[in-house]
C-alpha atoms as a printed R data frame, in Angstrom:
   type eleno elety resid chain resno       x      y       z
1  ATOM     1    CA   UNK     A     1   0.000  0.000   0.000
2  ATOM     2    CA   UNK     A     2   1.400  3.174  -1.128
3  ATOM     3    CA   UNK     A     3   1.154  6.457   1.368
4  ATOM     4    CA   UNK     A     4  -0.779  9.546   0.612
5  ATOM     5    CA   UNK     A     5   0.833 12.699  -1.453
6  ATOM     6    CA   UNK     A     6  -0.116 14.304   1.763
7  ATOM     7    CA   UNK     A     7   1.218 11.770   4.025
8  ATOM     8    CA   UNK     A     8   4.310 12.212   1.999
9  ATOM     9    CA   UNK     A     9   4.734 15.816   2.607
10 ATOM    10    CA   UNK     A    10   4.025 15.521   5.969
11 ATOM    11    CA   UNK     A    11   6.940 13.316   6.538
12 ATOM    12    CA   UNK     A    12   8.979 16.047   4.450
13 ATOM    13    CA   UNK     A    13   8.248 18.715   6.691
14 ATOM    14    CA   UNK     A    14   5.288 20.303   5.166
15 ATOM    15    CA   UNK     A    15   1.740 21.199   7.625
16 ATOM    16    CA   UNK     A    16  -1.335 21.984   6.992
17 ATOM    17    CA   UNK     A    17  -1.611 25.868   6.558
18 ATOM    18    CA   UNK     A    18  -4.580 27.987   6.252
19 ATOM    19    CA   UNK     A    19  -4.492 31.603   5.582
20 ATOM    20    CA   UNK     A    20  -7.567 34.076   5.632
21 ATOM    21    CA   UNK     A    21  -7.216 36.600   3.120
22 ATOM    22    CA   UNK     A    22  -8.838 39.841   2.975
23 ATOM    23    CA   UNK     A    23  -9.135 41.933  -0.018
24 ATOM    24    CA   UNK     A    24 -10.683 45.106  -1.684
25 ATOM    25    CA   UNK     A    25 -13.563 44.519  -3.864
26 ATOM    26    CA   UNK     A    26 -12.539 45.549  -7.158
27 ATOM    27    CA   UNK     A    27 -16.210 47.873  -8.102
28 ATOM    28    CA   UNK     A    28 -16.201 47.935  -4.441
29 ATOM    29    CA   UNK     A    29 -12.868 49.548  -2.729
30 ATOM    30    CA   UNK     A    30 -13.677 50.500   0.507
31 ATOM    31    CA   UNK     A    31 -15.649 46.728   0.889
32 ATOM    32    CA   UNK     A    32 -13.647 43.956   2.027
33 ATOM    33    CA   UNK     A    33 -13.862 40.441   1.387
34 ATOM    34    CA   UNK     A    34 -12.422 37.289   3.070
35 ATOM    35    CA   UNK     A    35 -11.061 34.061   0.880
36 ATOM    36    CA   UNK     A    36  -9.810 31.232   3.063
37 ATOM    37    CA   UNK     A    37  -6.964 29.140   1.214
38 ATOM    38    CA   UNK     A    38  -5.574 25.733   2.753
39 ATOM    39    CA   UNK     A    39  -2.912 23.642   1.500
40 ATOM    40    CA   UNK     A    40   0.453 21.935   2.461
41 ATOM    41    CA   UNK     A    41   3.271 24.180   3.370
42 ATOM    42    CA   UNK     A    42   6.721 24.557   4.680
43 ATOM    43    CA   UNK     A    43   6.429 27.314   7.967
44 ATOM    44    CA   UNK     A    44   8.332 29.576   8.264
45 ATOM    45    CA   UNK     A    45   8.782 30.536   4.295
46 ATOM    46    CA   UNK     A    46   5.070 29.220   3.564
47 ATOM    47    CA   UNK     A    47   6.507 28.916  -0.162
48 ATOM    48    CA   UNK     A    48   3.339 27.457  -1.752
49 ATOM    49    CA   UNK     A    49   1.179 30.136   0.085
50 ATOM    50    CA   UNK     A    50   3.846 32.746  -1.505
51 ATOM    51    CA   UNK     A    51   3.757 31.370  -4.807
52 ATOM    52    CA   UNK     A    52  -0.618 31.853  -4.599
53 ATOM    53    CA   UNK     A    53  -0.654 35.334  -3.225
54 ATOM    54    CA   UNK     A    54   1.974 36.219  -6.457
55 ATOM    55    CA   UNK     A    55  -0.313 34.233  -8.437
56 ATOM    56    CA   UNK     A    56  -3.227 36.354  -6.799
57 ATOM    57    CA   UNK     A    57  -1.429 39.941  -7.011
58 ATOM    58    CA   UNK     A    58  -0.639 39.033 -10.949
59 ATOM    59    CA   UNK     A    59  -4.198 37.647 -12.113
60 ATOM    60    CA   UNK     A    60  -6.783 38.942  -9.745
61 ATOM    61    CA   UNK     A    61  -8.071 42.680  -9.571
62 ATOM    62    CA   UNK     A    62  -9.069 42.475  -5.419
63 ATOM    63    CA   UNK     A    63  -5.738 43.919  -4.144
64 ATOM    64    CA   UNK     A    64  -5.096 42.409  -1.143
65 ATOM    65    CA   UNK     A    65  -5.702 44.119   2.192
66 ATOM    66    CA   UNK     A    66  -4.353 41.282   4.694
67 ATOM    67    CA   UNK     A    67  -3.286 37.688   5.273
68 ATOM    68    CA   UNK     A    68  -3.646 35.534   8.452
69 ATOM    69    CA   UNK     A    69  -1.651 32.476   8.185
70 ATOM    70    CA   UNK     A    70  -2.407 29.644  10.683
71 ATOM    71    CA   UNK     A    71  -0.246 26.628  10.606
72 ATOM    72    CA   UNK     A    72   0.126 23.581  13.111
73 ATOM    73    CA   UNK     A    73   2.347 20.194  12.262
74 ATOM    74    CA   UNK     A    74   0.582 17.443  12.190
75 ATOM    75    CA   UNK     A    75   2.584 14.671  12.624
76 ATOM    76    CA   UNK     A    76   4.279 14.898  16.223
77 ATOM    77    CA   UNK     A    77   4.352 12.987  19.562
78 ATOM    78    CA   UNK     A    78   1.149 11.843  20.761
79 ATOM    79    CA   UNK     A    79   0.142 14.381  23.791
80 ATOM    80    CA   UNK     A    80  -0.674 12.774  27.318
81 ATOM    81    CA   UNK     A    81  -2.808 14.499  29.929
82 ATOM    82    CA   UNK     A    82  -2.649 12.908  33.367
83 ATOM    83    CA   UNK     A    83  -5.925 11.855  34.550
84 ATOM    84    CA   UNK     A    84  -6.891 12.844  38.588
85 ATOM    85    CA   UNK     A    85 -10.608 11.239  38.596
86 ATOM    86    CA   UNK     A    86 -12.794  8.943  36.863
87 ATOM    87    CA   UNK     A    87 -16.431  9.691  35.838
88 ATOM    88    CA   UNK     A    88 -18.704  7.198  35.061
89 ATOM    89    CA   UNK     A    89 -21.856  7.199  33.565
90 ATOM    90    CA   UNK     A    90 -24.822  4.422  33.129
């Protein structure tokens, strides 16, 4: 059994990023509107998210107002919480 493309670049050091992006509405200026993009990245750099908002600044006519990156590995030590009771329920 082969491994996912995304387990792949998980194991390569890429995480699942999300960035909210706010931008002007082209008709619209003083409007702003919110596009959520998610994909695999590298954090710090975020190349892939750097590569979009070039794509985005080339192509689009919103100019872009702000980004919010969020980014979190995925693939790291299980975390244990220690346990002081025990509720049980019928």
């Amino acid at each position: 059994m082969l491994a996912s493309p995304e387990f792949r670049k998980q194991m390569e050091g890429y995480s699942l990023t999300t960035a909210e992006i706010l931008y002007r509405m082209p008709d619209h200026p003083a409007l702003l509107q919110s596009y959520i993009w998610q994909d695999y990245d590298v954090a710090p750099e975020f190349p892939v998210l750097k590569k979009f908002l070039d794509f985005w600044e080339r192509t689009l006519d919103g100019p872009l107002f702000k980004v919010t990156v969020a980014c979190r590995k995925l693939i790291r030590p299980a975390e244990l919480k220690a346990v002081s009771g025990e509720f049980r329920l019928h």
